[in-house]
mmCIF file of C-alpha atoms in Angstrom:
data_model
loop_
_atom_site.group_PDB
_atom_site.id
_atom_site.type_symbol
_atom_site.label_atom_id
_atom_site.label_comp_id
_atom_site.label_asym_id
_atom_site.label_seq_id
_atom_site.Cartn_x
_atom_site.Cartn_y
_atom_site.Cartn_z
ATOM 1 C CA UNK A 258 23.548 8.762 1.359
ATOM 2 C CA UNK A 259 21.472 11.424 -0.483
ATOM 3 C CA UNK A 260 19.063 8.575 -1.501
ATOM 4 C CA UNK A 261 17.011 9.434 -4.753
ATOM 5 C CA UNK A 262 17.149 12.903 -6.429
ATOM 6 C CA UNK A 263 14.804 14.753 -8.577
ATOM 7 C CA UNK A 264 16.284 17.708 -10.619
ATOM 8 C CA UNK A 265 14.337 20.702 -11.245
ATOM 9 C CA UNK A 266 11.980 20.613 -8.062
ATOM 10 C CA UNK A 267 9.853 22.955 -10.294
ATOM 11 C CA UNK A 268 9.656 23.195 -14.524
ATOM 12 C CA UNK A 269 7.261 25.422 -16.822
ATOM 13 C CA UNK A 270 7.964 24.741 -20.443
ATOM 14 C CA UNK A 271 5.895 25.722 -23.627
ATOM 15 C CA UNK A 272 4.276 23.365 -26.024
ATOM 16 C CA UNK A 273 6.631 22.073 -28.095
ATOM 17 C CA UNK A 274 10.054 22.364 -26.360
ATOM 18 C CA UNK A 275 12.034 19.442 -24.799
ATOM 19 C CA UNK A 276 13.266 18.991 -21.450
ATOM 20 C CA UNK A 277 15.363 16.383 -19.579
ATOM 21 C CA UNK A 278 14.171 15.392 -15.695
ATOM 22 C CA UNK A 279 16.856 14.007 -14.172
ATOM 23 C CA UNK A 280 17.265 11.447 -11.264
ATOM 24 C CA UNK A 281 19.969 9.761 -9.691
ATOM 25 C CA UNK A 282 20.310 7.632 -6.489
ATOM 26 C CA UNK A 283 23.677 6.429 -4.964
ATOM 27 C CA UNK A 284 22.469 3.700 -3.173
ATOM 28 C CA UNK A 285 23.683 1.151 -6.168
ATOM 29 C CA UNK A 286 20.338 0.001 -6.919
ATOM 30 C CA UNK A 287 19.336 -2.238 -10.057
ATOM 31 C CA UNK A 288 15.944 -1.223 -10.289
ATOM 32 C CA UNK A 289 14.978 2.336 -11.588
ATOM 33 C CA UNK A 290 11.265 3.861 -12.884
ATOM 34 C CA UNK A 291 9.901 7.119 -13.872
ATOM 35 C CA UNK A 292 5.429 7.612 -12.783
ATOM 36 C CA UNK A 293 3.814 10.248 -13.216
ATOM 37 C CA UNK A 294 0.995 11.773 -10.632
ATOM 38 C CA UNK A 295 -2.249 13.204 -11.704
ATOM 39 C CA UNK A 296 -4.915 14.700 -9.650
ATOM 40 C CA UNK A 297 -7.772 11.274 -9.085
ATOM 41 C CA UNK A 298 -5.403 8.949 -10.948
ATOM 42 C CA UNK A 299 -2.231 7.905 -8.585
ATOM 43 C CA UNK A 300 0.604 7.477 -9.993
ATOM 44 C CA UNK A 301 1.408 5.590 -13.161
ATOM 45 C CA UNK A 302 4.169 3.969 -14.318
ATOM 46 C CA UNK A 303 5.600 5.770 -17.396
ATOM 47 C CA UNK A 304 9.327 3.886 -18.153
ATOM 48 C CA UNK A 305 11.644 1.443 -16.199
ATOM 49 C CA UNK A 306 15.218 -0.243 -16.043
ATOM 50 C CA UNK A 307 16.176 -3.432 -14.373
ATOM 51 C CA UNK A 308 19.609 -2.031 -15.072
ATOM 52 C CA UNK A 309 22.171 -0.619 -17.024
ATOM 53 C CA UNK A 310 21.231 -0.506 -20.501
ATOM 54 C CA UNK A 311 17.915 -2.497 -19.908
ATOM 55 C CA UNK A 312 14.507 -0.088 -20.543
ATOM 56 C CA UNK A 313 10.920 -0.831 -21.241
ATOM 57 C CA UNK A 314 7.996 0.473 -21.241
ATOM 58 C CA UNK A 315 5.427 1.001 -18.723
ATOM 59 C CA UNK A 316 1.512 2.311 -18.214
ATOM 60 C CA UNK A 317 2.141 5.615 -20.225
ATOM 61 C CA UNK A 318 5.187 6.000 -22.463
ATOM 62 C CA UNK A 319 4.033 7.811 -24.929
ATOM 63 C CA UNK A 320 5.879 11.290 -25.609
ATOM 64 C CA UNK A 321 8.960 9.918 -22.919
ATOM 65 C CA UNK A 322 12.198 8.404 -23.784
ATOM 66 C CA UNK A 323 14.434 7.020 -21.089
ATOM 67 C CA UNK A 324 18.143 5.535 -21.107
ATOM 68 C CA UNK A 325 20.379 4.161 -18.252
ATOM 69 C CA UNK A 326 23.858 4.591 -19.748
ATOM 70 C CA UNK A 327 24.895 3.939 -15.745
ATOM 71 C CA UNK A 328 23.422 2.378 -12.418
ATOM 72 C CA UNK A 329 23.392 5.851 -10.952
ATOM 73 C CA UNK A 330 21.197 7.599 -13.512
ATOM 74 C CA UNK A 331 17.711 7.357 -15.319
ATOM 75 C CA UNK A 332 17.068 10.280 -16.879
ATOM 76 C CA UNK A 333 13.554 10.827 -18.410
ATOM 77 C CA UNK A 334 13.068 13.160 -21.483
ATOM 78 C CA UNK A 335 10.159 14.960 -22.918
ATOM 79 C CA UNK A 336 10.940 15.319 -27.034
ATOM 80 C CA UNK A 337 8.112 17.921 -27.662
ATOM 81 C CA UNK A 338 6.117 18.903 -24.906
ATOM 82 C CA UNK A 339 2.590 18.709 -24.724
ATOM 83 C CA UNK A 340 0.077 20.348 -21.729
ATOM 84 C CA UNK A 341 -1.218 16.824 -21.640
ATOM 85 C CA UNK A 342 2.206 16.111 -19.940
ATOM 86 C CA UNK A 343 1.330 18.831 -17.325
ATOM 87 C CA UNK A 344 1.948 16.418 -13.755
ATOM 88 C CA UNK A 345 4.002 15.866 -11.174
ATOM 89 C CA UNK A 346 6.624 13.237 -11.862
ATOM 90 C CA UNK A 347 8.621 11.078 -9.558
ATOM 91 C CA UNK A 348 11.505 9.040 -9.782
ATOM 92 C CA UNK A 349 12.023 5.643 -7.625
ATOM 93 C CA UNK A 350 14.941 3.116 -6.609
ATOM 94 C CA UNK A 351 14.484 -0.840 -5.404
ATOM 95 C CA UNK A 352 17.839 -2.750 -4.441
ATOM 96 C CA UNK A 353 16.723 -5.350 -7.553
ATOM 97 C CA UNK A 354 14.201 -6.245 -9.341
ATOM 98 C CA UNK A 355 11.191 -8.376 -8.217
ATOM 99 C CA UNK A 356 10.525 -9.879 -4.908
ATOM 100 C CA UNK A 357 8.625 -7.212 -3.520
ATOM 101 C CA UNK A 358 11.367 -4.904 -2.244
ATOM 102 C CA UNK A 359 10.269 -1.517 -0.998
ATOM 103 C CA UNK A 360 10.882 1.212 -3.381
ATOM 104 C CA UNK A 361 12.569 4.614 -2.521
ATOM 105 C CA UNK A 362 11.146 7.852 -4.092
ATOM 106 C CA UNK A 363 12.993 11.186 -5.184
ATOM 107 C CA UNK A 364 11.204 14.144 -3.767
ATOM 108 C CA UNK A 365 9.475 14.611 -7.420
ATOM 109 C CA UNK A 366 9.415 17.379 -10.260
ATOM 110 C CA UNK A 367 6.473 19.419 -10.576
ATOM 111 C CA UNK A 368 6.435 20.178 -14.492
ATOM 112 C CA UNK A 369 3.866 22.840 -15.884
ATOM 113 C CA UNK A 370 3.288 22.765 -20.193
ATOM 114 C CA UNK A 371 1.312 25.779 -21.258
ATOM 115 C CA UNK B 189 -3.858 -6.255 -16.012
ATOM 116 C CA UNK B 190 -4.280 -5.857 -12.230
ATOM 117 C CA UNK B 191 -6.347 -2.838 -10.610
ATOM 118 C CA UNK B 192 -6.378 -1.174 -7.397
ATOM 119 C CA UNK B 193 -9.256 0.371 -6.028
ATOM 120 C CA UNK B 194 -9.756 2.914 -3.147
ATOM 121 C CA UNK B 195 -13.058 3.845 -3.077
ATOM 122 C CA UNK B 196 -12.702 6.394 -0.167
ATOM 123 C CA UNK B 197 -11.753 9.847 -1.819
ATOM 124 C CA UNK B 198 -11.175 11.759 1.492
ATOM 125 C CA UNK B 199 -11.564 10.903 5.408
ATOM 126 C CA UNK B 200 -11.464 12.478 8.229
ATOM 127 C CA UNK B 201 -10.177 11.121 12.468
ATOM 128 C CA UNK B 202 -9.865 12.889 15.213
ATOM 129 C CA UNK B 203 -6.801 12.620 16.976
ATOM 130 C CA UNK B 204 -6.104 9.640 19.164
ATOM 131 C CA UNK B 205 -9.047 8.010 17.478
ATOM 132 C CA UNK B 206 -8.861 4.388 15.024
ATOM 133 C CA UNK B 207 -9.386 5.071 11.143
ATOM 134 C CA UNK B 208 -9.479 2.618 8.738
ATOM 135 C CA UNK B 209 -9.221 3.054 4.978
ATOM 136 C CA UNK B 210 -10.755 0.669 2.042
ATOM 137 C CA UNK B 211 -8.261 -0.902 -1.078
ATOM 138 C CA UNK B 212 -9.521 -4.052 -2.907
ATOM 139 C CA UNK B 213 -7.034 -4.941 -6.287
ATOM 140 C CA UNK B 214 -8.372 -7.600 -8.720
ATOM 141 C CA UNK B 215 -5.745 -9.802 -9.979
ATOM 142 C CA UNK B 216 -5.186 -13.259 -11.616
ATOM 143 C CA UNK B 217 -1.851 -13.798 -10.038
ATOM 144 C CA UNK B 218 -1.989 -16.067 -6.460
ATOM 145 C CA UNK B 219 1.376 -14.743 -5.496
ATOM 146 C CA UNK B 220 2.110 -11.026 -5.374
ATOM 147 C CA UNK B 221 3.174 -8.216 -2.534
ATOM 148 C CA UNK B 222 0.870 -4.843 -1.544
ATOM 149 C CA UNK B 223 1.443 -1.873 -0.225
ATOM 150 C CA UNK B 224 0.295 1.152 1.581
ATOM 151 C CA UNK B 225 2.073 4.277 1.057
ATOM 152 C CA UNK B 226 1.530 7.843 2.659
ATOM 153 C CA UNK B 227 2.051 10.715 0.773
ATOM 154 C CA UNK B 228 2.167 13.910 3.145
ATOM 155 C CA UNK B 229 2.152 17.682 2.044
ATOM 156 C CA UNK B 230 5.557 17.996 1.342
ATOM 157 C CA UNK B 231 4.833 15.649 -1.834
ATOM 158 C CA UNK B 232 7.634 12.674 -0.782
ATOM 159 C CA UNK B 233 6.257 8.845 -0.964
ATOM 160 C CA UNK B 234 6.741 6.968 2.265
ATOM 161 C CA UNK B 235 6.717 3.392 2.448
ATOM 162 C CA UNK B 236 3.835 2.606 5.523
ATOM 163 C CA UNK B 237 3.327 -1.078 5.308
ATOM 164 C CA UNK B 238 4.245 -4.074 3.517
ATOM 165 C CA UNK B 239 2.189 -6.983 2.809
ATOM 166 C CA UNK B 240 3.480 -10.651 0.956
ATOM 167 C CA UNK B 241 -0.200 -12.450 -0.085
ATOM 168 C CA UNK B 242 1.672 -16.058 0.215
ATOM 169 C CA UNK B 243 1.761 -14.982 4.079
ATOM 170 C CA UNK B 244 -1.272 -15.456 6.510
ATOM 171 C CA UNK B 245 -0.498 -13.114 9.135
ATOM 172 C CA UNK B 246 -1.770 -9.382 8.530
ATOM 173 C CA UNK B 247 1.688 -7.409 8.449
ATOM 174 C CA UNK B 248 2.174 -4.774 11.577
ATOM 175 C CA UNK B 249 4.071 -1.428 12.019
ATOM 176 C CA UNK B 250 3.529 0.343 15.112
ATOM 177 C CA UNK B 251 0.320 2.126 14.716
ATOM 178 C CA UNK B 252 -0.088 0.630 11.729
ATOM 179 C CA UNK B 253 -2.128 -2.647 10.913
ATOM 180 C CA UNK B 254 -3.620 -4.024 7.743
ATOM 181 C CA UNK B 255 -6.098 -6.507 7.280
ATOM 182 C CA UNK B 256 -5.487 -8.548 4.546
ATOM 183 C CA UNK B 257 -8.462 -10.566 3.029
ATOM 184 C CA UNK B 258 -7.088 -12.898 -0.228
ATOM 185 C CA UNK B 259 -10.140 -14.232 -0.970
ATOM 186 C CA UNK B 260 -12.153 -10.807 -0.858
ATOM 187 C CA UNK B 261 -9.082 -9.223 -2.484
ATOM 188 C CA UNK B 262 -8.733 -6.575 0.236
ATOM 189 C CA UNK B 263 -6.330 -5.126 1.980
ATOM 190 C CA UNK B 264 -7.635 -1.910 4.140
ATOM 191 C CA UNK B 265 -5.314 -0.315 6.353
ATOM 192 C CA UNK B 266 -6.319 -0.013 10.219
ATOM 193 C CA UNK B 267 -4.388 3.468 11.626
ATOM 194 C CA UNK B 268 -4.779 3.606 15.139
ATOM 195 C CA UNK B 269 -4.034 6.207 17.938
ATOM 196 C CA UNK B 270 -4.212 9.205 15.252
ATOM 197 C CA UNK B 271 -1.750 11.782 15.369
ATOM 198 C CA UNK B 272 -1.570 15.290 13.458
ATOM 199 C CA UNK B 273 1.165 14.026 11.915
ATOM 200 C CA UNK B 274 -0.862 11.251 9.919
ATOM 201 C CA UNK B 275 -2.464 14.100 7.290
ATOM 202 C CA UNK B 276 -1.617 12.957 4.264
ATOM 203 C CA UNK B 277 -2.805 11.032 1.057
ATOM 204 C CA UNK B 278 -2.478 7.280 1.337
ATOM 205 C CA UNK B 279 -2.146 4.739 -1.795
ATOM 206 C CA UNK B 280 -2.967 1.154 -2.304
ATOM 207 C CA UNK B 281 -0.314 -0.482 -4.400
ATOM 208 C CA UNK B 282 0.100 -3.876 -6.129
ATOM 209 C CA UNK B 283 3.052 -5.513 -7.171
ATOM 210 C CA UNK B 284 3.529 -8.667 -9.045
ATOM 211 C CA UNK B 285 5.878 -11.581 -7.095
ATOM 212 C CA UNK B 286 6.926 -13.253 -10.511
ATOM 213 C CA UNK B 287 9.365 -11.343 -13.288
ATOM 214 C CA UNK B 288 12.250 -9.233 -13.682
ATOM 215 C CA UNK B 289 10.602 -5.873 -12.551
ATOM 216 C CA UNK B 290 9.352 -4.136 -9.220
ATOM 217 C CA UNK B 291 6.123 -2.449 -10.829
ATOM 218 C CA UNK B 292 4.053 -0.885 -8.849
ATOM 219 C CA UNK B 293 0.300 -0.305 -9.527
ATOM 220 C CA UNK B 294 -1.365 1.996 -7.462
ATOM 221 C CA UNK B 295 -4.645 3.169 -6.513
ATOM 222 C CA UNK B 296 -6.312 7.263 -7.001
ATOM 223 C CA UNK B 297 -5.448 7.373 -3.431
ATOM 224 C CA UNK B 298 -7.577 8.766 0.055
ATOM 225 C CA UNK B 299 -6.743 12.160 1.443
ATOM 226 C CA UNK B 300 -6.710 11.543 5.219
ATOM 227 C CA UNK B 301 -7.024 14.481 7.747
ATOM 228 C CA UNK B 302 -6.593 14.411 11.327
ATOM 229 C CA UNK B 303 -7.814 17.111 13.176
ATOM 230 C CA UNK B 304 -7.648 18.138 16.980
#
């Protein structure tokens, strides 16, 4: 199993234009969420899916859309980007929702707005 | 809303020596599941420890130990017998037992670095 992956390892846009990270894991899992890591603040969680065709919202959606149109995939896509959005963003995988399981991370996507 | 705090920005062990780093999480929930994870240099989130707060007995892995305080709301994490190999950031996390999702709530994380 490749487990979760993260595609670009490495992004710079400009203001304005819009991207699409993408992440996929193949180990069948229900659960899928998008965070976002800034220097001093963790990680937050940005979007989720407790599966296909099921979003919400998390900590900081604002300027991100997400779908799940299949288990395998969540991508996460930046409309009009903004050096605010400037982070490193991960993608993560649980078996199913709730009940504490242990979450599996992609290797993230450094992403650079100037 | 529950938040994690890790009030220890950086630390430092020497190898072979005991290190233990500082979370406490405020929450109104009585049933919920924490976490420590260690994030080394190569930027990939690895899964350390696992604690369930409905449990009594601190959870174990190897080297790794946590002691888990529910009245205090702590949770620190006890690494003992440091190796080089233990450099890395480490986060606090929360995570709620009741609901449909897994979210996670983490803390700003402490930079641990183990030197010689």
């Amino acid at each position: 199993n490749a487990g979760v992956t993260q595609t670009p390892k490495f992004q710079v846009l400009k203001t304005g234009q819009s991207m699409t990270l993408q992440c996929a894991q193949d180990m069948n899992h229900e659960y899928m969420s998008w965070y976002r890591q800034d220097p001093g603040m963790g990680l937050r969680l940005i979007h989720y899916s407790v599966g296909a065709g099921i979003t919400d919202q998390g900590e900081v959606p604002n300027g991100y859309n997400v779908s799940r149109s299949t288990t395998e995939d969540f991508p996460l896509r930046l409309l009009s980007a903004a050096p605010s959005q400037t982070s490193v963003y991960f993608c993560a995988s649980s078996p199913f929702s709730g009940g504490g399981n242990e979450q599996f991370f992609g290797p993230g996507t450094r992403l650079t707005v100037l | 809303a529950q938040t994690v705090t890790q009030s220890q920005p950086e630390m430092s062990v020497q190898e072979a020596e005991t290190v233990t780093l500082s979370c406490t999480y405020d929450t109104s929930e009585s049933n919920y599941y924490l976490f420590w994870y260690k994030q080394p240099p190569s930027r990939q989130m690895i899964l350390v420890i696992r604690q369930e707060a409905y449990k009594q007995q601190n959870a174990t892995e190897n080297r790794f130990s946590v002691n888990f305080q529910k009245a205090a709301k702590s949770f620190s994490l006890k690494i003992s017998d440091s190796q080089l190999g233990d450099t890395a950031m480490y986060f606090c996390a929360f995570m709620k037992h009741t609901g449909t999702a897994s979210k996670l709530t983490f803390g700003t994380g402490t930079r641990l670095q183990v030197t010689l």
